[in-house]
Amino acid sequence: MTLILNNDHVQRALNVEECLAVMEESYLEQAQSRAVNRPTSQTYLPHSLPQATYNFKSVDGGVKKYGALAIRITSTIDQEQHINNTVRLEKLPLANGCYVGLIQLFSVETGELLAIMPDGFIQQTRVGVTSALGMKVMARKDSRVLGLIGSGGQAKAHYRYMTAVLPIKKVKVFSPNAEHRRAFVAAMEKETGVAGEPVGSPEEAVRGCDVICSATNSSRPVVKLDWLEAGMHYNSIREFETDLEVLNKCDVIAIHTRFGGIQHYQPPGIANDLPGVRREKPRDWSQYPEICDLIAGKTPSRTNDRQITFFLNNVGTGVQFAAMGYCAYKAAKEKGMGHEIPNEWFLQDIKP
């Protein structure tokens, strides 16, 4: 049988401790060449709306220990918008007011399709869990104050998971909408039991913190380098919200993957990028260790409490979706969640 889940099933199935444990084990597998990733690719077509582009994204990866490989796909219309004095890339809910993003989980033993689920909650979770594990191995063990820039779904996951790996006592939160950040803090305090403090500027969110994290969809840097203080750990979830001069300032650096940029494909003969296509600047990522190497102890982390450390979750990977997809599938099966349909619907007797 193939299990069909929705985001509510996934959210109720996952728990913080299991997600952290499975993702950490998956990175250990990756460090020992027992997990695999394929770089993310994005394929574009022009769209009828202004400053908008159709984007089909895919990435896959698998973890031998869990016997699972996942492919994550999204089918979106992306539009550049000017909001609060910054340029943001917004996904438009044009599919009956909703979005399209799916994860398909396969058995690496039989090849069959184990589950289909939306990518929404897992997308937020896999980034937050990875950031938390990076913080766990790179931040000072006595870190107490977290500065968080952002108050959307990614910021929720980072509040949830980063407060679970170190003894964080307070989270200072900035986002441009004052009402939204106050509501965000109230909700996350209730969920995690960790006190939050809404603040009026990104600098105020950063100053005096042990750990800082930017979790936004900004197309411009949101943290200034002169705000960084000795002993801090800085976490960023994407290249575009980061001043990459930080790579020359920090003492210990780790990235998510040496794959570097996303593979972009648009129709031939178009001289310039379509609106909404964001290309990373060419950079030799091979000089930086991947976070799995720090987690596995193959590469050293900080050696003293004065060092500034930096983790850039530069590109997502299929291993993350395999790990979190496996978590959701396993827990949902155990709890009797979701809907089972005959796997014969996805099988054929003609050799592919």
Tab-separated table of C-alpha atoms in Angstrom:
chain	number	residue	atom	x	y	z
A	1	MET	CA	0.000	0.000	0.000
A	2	THR	CA	1.038	3.586	-0.661
A	3	LEU	CA	0.363	6.077	2.126
A	4	ILE	CA	-1.127	9.473	1.262
A	5	LEU	CA	-0.564	12.231	3.835
A	6	ASN	CA	-1.524	15.883	4.075
A	7	ASN	CA	0.294	18.653	5.944
A	8	ASP	CA	-1.868	18.190	9.037
A	9	HIS	CA	-0.923	14.497	9.190
A	10	VAL	CA	2.750	15.379	8.768
A	11	GLN	CA	2.694	18.059	11.460
A	12	ARG	CA	0.953	15.768	13.959
A	13	ALA	CA	3.224	12.839	13.120
A	14	LEU	CA	6.550	14.621	13.570
A	15	ASN	CA	8.124	15.373	16.933
A	16	VAL	CA	11.146	17.511	17.702
A	17	GLU	CA	13.391	14.846	19.228
A	18	GLU	CA	12.828	12.264	16.485
A	19	CYS	CA	13.381	14.795	13.704
A	20	LEU	CA	16.681	15.920	15.219
A	21	ALA	CA	17.839	12.334	15.791
A	22	VAL	CA	16.969	11.068	12.283
A	23	MET	CA	18.476	14.086	10.537
A	24	GLU	CA	21.666	13.856	12.599
A	25	GLU	CA	21.980	10.154	11.796
A	26	SER	CA	21.376	10.917	8.118
A	27	TYR	CA	24.251	13.404	8.091
A	28	LEU	CA	26.467	10.798	9.763
A	29	GLU	CA	25.475	8.410	6.978
A	30	GLN	CA	26.314	11.058	4.403
A	31	ALA	CA	29.739	11.666	5.955
A	32	GLN	CA	30.410	7.919	5.618
A	33	SER	CA	29.253	7.718	1.964
A	34	ARG	CA	26.020	5.916	2.805
A	35	ALA	CA	23.683	8.699	1.657
A	36	VAL	CA	23.329	10.382	-1.724
A	37	ASN	CA	22.166	13.740	-3.104
A	38	ARG	CA	21.383	15.134	-6.522
A	39	PRO	CA	21.758	18.900	-6.972
A	40	THR	CA	18.578	20.963	-7.141
A	41	SER	CA	17.398	21.962	-10.607
A	42	GLN	CA	14.867	24.631	-11.579
A	43	THR	CA	13.169	24.839	-14.971
A	44	TYR	CA	11.428	28.052	-16.047
A	45	LEU	CA	8.830	29.257	-18.534
A	46	PRO	CA	7.502	32.807	-19.059
A	47	HIS	CA	4.255	33.695	-17.272
A	48	SER	CA	1.426	36.044	-18.212
A	49	LEU	CA	1.609	38.044	-14.969
A	50	PRO	CA	4.089	40.947	-14.710
A	51	GLN	CA	7.498	40.170	-13.165
A	52	ALA	CA	6.437	36.542	-12.792
A	53	THR	CA	7.831	33.212	-13.995
A	54	TYR	CA	6.697	29.581	-13.887
A	55	ASN	CA	9.236	27.501	-11.939
A	56	PHE	CA	9.458	23.710	-11.707
A	57	LYS	CA	11.964	22.652	-9.030
A	58	SER	CA	13.199	19.160	-8.207
A	59	VAL	CA	15.758	17.578	-5.888
A	60	ASP	CA	16.261	14.025	-4.653
A	61	GLY	CA	18.364	12.052	-2.230
A	62	GLY	CA	18.432	8.873	-0.196
A	63	VAL	CA	19.694	7.403	3.072
A	64	LYS	CA	20.733	3.737	3.091
A	65	LYS	CA	20.133	3.229	6.821
A	66	TYR	CA	16.478	4.181	6.491
A	67	GLY	CA	15.985	2.392	3.185
A	68	ALA	CA	14.385	5.448	1.660
A	69	LEU	CA	14.907	7.860	-1.227
A	70	ALA	CA	12.791	10.968	-1.674
A	71	ILE	CA	12.168	13.286	-4.577
A	72	ARG	CA	10.780	16.719	-3.791
A	73	ILE	CA	9.113	18.739	-6.543
A	74	THR	CA	7.427	22.135	-6.605
A	75	SER	CA	5.369	23.724	-9.378
A	76	THR	CA	5.099	27.442	-8.647
A	77	ILE	CA	4.578	30.876	-10.108
A	78	ASP	CA	7.218	33.194	-8.627
A	79	GLN	CA	6.866	36.979	-8.721
A	80	GLU	CA	9.297	39.709	-7.741
A	81	GLN	CA	7.646	42.182	-5.366
A	82	HIS	CA	8.829	45.310	-3.539
A	83	ILE	CA	7.750	44.999	0.103
A	84	ASN	CA	8.951	47.068	3.080
A	85	ASN	CA	11.848	48.602	1.136
A	86	THR	CA	13.188	45.250	0.013
A	87	VAL	CA	12.784	43.007	-3.020
A	88	ARG	CA	11.194	39.670	-2.223
A	89	LEU	CA	10.423	36.687	-4.391
A	90	GLU	CA	6.865	35.642	-3.591
A	91	LYS	CA	5.196	32.396	-4.622
A	92	LEU	CA	1.663	33.081	-5.838
A	93	PRO	CA	-1.214	30.804	-4.646
A	94	LEU	CA	-2.839	30.466	-8.062
A	95	ALA	CA	-3.900	26.810	-7.738
A	96	ASN	CA	-7.331	27.461	-6.196
A	97	GLY	CA	-5.696	29.684	-3.587
A	98	CYS	CA	-3.049	27.069	-2.799
A	99	TYR	CA	0.458	25.941	-3.794
A	100	VAL	CA	1.829	22.742	-5.340
A	101	GLY	CA	4.725	20.976	-3.652
A	102	LEU	CA	5.076	17.204	-3.253
A	103	ILE	CA	7.413	14.634	-1.752
A	104	GLN	CA	7.416	11.076	-3.049
A	105	LEU	CA	9.140	8.527	-0.815
A	106	PHE	CA	10.491	5.312	-2.359
A	107	SER	CA	11.827	2.053	-0.931
A	108	VAL	CA	15.442	1.472	-1.942
A	109	GLU	CA	14.921	-2.273	-1.365
A	110	THR	CA	11.976	-2.870	-3.704
A	111	GLY	CA	11.758	0.396	-5.621
A	112	GLU	CA	8.073	0.809	-4.773
A	113	LEU	CA	6.381	4.083	-3.871
A	114	LEU	CA	5.913	4.174	-0.091
A	115	ALA	CA	4.227	7.531	0.367
A	116	ILE	CA	3.145	10.814	-1.185
A	117	MET	CA	2.934	13.909	0.961
A	118	PRO	CA	2.988	17.692	0.533
A	119	ASP	CA	6.320	19.382	1.034
A	120	GLY	CA	5.092	22.402	3.027
A	121	PHE	CA	5.606	21.456	6.660
A	122	ILE	CA	8.569	19.224	5.857
A	123	GLN	CA	10.190	22.022	3.843
A	124	GLN	CA	10.154	24.264	6.911
A	125	THR	CA	11.150	21.448	9.242
A	126	ARG	CA	14.147	20.168	7.280
A	127	VAL	CA	15.750	23.639	7.209
A	128	GLY	CA	15.101	24.326	10.892
A	129	VAL	CA	16.444	20.933	11.935
A	130	THR	CA	19.623	21.369	9.882
A	131	SER	CA	20.218	24.842	11.316
A	132	ALA	CA	19.706	23.495	14.825
A	133	LEU	CA	22.243	20.715	14.257
A	134	GLY	CA	24.701	23.268	12.882
A	135	MET	CA	24.158	25.383	15.977
A	136	LYS	CA	24.631	22.327	18.184
A	137	VAL	CA	28.148	21.660	16.867
A	138	MET	CA	29.276	25.259	16.215
A	139	ALA	CA	27.801	27.534	18.894
A	140	ARG	CA	29.127	27.956	22.417
A	141	LYS	CA	27.622	25.342	24.708
A	142	ASP	CA	26.585	28.042	27.191
A	143	SER	CA	24.598	30.008	24.598
A	144	ARG	CA	21.485	31.500	26.185
A	145	VAL	CA	20.145	34.231	23.844
A	146	LEU	CA	19.066	33.692	20.232
A	147	GLY	CA	18.451	36.571	17.836
A	148	LEU	CA	16.009	35.636	15.061
A	149	ILE	CA	15.245	37.720	11.985
A	150	GLY	CA	12.010	36.586	10.362
A	151	SER	CA	8.545	35.578	11.537
A	152	GLY	CA	7.268	33.297	8.784
A	153	GLY	CA	7.134	29.518	8.500
A	154	GLN	CA	10.910	29.112	8.328
A	155	ALA	CA	11.349	31.300	11.400
A	156	LYS	CA	8.811	29.162	13.281
A	157	ALA	CA	10.799	26.017	12.542
A	158	HIS	CA	14.043	27.703	13.626
A	159	TYR	CA	12.525	28.916	16.914
A	160	ARG	CA	11.162	25.394	17.469
A	161	TYR	CA	14.340	23.429	16.773
A	162	MET	CA	17.123	25.821	17.728
A	163	THR	CA	15.712	26.174	21.245
A	164	ALA	CA	15.704	22.364	21.542
A	165	VAL	CA	19.450	21.705	21.127
A	166	LEU	CA	21.031	24.265	23.495
A	167	PRO	CA	19.797	25.902	26.734
A	168	ILE	CA	18.341	28.997	25.057
A	169	LYS	CA	16.435	31.145	27.565
A	170	LYS	CA	15.297	34.009	25.309
A	171	VAL	CA	14.686	34.620	21.602
A	172	LYS	CA	14.774	38.202	20.308
A	173	VAL	CA	12.699	38.479	17.137
A	174	PHE	CA	12.568	41.107	14.398
A	175	SER	CA	10.452	41.166	11.264
A	176	PRO	CA	9.180	44.233	9.382
A	177	ASN	CA	5.541	43.859	10.468
A	178	ALA	CA	5.295	44.745	14.188
A	179	GLU	CA	1.895	43.115	14.665
A	180	HIS	CA	3.021	39.939	12.952
A	181	ARG	CA	6.208	39.612	15.022
A	182	ARG	CA	4.267	40.131	18.282
A	183	ALA	CA	1.798	37.399	17.327
A	184	PHE	CA	4.673	35.172	16.238
A	185	VAL	CA	6.468	35.550	19.582
A	186	ALA	CA	3.290	34.839	21.555
A	187	ALA	CA	2.614	31.663	19.562
A	188	MET	CA	6.174	30.344	19.758
A	189	GLU	CA	6.493	31.089	23.478
A	190	LYS	CA	3.358	29.014	24.046
A	191	GLU	CA	4.600	26.156	21.868
A	192	THR	CA	8.194	25.912	23.111
A	193	GLY	CA	8.095	27.395	26.614
A	194	VAL	CA	11.080	29.591	25.684
A	195	ALA	CA	10.585	33.312	26.245
A	196	GLY	CA	10.515	35.597	23.222
A	197	GLU	CA	10.985	39.338	22.842
A	198	PRO	CA	9.767	41.257	19.753
A	199	VAL	CA	12.228	44.045	18.898
A	200	GLY	CA	12.119	47.033	16.577
A	201	SER	CA	15.137	46.548	14.308
A	202	PRO	CA	17.398	43.808	12.959
A	203	GLU	CA	20.362	45.340	14.783
A	204	GLU	CA	18.493	45.158	18.078
A	205	ALA	CA	17.727	41.492	17.355
A	206	VAL	CA	21.435	40.770	16.844
A	207	ARG	CA	23.210	42.843	19.490
A	208	GLY	CA	24.081	40.991	22.687
A	209	CYS	CA	23.091	37.558	21.402
A	210	ASP	CA	25.019	34.303	21.589
A	211	VAL	CA	23.457	32.941	18.401
A	212	ILE	CA	21.843	34.846	15.546
A	213	CYS	CA	19.750	33.394	12.755
A	214	SER	CA	18.286	34.973	9.649
A	215	ALA	CA	15.294	33.049	8.294
A	216	THR	CA	13.765	35.281	5.639
A	217	ASN	CA	12.952	35.357	1.940
A	218	SER	CA	14.753	38.659	1.460
A	219	SER	CA	16.736	39.201	-1.733
A	220	ARG	CA	19.174	41.463	0.125
A	221	PRO	CA	21.424	40.982	3.197
A	222	VAL	CA	19.591	41.461	6.489
A	223	VAL	CA	22.580	41.343	8.880
A	224	LYS	CA	25.461	43.841	8.812
A	225	LEU	CA	28.872	42.396	9.502
A	226	ASP	CA	29.831	45.022	12.083
A	227	TRP	CA	27.004	43.737	14.275
A	228	LEU	CA	28.830	40.433	14.786
A	229	GLU	CA	30.501	40.073	18.183
A	230	ALA	CA	33.199	37.769	19.535
A	231	GLY	CA	31.839	34.352	20.460
A	232	MET	CA	28.722	34.573	18.302
A	233	HIS	CA	27.393	31.846	16.065
A	234	TYR	CA	25.657	33.118	12.909
A	235	ASN	CA	23.218	30.968	10.944
A	236	SER	CA	21.760	31.930	7.568
A	237	ILE	CA	19.272	29.869	5.584
A	238	ARG	CA	20.045	31.225	2.118
A	239	GLU	CA	22.740	33.034	0.215
A	240	PHE	CA	20.529	35.915	-0.911
A	241	GLU	CA	19.810	37.185	2.616
A	242	THR	CA	23.525	37.109	3.484
A	243	ASP	CA	26.469	39.426	2.960
A	244	LEU	CA	28.961	36.773	1.896
A	245	GLU	CA	31.848	38.933	3.060
A	246	VAL	CA	31.065	37.110	6.291
A	247	LEU	CA	33.084	34.230	4.843
A	248	ASN	CA	36.202	36.393	5.205
A	249	LYS	CA	35.363	37.524	8.737
A	250	CYS	CA	34.380	34.394	10.619
A	251	ASP	CA	36.850	32.022	12.279
A	252	VAL	CA	34.999	28.756	11.646
A	253	ILE	CA	32.747	28.246	8.631
A	254	ALA	CA	30.545	25.406	7.437
A	255	ILE	CA	28.140	25.145	4.525
A	256	HIS	CA	25.337	22.744	3.828
A	257	THR	CA	26.605	21.348	0.548
A	258	ARG	CA	29.515	21.825	-1.839
A	259	PHE	CA	27.090	21.453	-4.741
A	260	GLY	CA	26.939	25.233	-4.619
A	261	GLY	CA	24.436	26.813	-6.984
A	262	ILE	CA	21.176	25.464	-8.273
A	263	GLN	CA	21.030	24.242	-11.881
A	264	HIS	CA	18.861	26.688	-13.855
A	265	TYR	CA	17.145	25.959	-17.177
A	266	GLN	CA	15.107	28.418	-19.245
A	267	PRO	CA	14.095	28.411	-22.938
A	268	PRO	CA	17.023	28.912	-25.325
A	269	GLY	CA	17.436	32.229	-27.080
A	270	ILE	CA	16.397	34.370	-24.084
A	271	ALA	CA	19.238	36.830	-23.548
A	272	ASN	CA	18.436	37.760	-19.939
A	273	ASP	CA	17.044	35.830	-17.011
A	274	LEU	CA	13.284	35.674	-16.699
A	275	PRO	CA	11.802	37.660	-13.776
A	276	GLY	CA	12.148	35.784	-10.519
A	277	VAL	CA	15.187	33.758	-11.583
A	278	ARG	CA	17.761	34.217	-8.843
A	279	ARG	CA	21.211	32.878	-9.642
A	280	GLU	CA	23.849	32.481	-6.981
A	281	LYS	CA	27.151	34.207	-7.686
A	282	PRO	CA	29.813	31.741	-8.852
A	283	ARG	CA	31.911	30.692	-5.869
A	284	ASP	CA	34.302	27.875	-5.071
A	285	TRP	CA	32.382	26.125	-2.305
A	286	SER	CA	34.863	23.241	-2.245
A	287	GLN	CA	37.096	25.131	0.200
A	288	TYR	CA	34.483	24.971	2.977
A	289	PRO	CA	33.527	21.904	5.013
A	290	GLU	CA	29.998	20.563	4.834
A	291	ILE	CA	27.991	20.507	8.035
A	292	CYS	CA	27.871	16.698	7.930
A	293	ASP	CA	31.664	16.674	8.344
A	294	LEU	CA	31.432	18.737	11.542
A	295	ILE	CA	28.602	16.584	12.874
A	296	ALA	CA	30.661	13.448	12.173
A	297	GLY	CA	33.781	14.960	13.781
A	298	LYS	CA	35.739	14.771	10.518
A	299	THR	CA	36.313	18.548	10.599
A	300	PRO	CA	36.884	20.574	13.794
A	301	SER	CA	34.434	23.200	14.978
A	302	ARG	CA	35.225	26.133	17.272
A	303	THR	CA	38.248	25.786	19.551
A	304	ASN	CA	37.536	28.707	21.911
A	305	ASP	CA	34.674	30.883	23.079
A	306	ARG	CA	35.934	34.042	21.355
A	307	GLN	CA	35.657	32.699	17.825
A	308	ILE	CA	32.839	33.779	15.511
A	309	THR	CA	31.314	30.806	13.707
A	310	PHE	CA	29.089	30.816	10.642
A	311	PHE	CA	26.851	28.175	9.062
A	312	LEU	CA	25.332	28.876	5.655
A	313	ASN	CA	22.519	26.546	4.671
A	314	ASN	CA	23.415	27.456	1.096
A	315	VAL	CA	21.316	24.931	-0.858
A	316	GLY	CA	18.781	22.331	0.212
A	317	THR	CA	19.463	18.650	-0.417
A	318	GLY	CA	17.490	15.511	-1.095
A	319	VAL	CA	18.884	13.810	2.018
A	320	GLN	CA	16.923	16.290	4.122
A	321	PHE	CA	13.672	15.333	2.400
A	322	ALA	CA	14.466	11.619	2.635
A	323	ALA	CA	15.145	11.949	6.366
A	324	MET	CA	12.085	14.025	7.228
A	325	GLY	CA	9.878	12.142	4.773
A	326	TYR	CA	10.925	8.895	6.432
A	327	CYS	CA	10.144	10.405	9.867
A	328	ALA	CA	6.665	11.440	8.767
A	329	TYR	CA	5.945	8.122	7.015
A	330	LYS	CA	7.120	5.961	9.908
A	331	ALA	CA	5.249	7.942	12.589
A	332	ALA	CA	2.070	8.234	10.519
A	333	LYS	CA	2.037	4.470	9.912
A	334	GLU	CA	2.489	3.818	13.626
A	335	LYS	CA	-0.313	6.248	14.533
A	336	GLY	CA	-2.711	5.109	11.827
A	337	MET	CA	-2.724	8.467	10.058
A	338	GLY	CA	-3.323	9.157	6.391
A	339	HIS	CA	-5.007	7.188	3.628
A	340	GLU	CA	-3.685	4.010	2.070
A	341	ILE	CA	-4.239	3.292	-1.608
A	342	PRO	CA	-3.191	0.215	-3.614
A	343	ASN	CA	0.426	0.467	-4.695
A	344	GLU	CA	-0.623	-1.353	-7.868
A	345	TRP	CA	-1.793	2.070	-9.072
A	346	PHE	CA	1.878	3.008	-9.373
A	347	LEU	CA	3.256	-0.303	-10.716
A	348	GLN	CA	3.564	-1.619	-14.258
A	349	ASP	CA	4.624	-4.863	-15.929
A	350	ILE	CA	6.502	-3.041	-18.710
A	351	LYS	CA	10.178	-2.554	-17.977
A	352	PRO	CA	10.961	1.190	-17.632
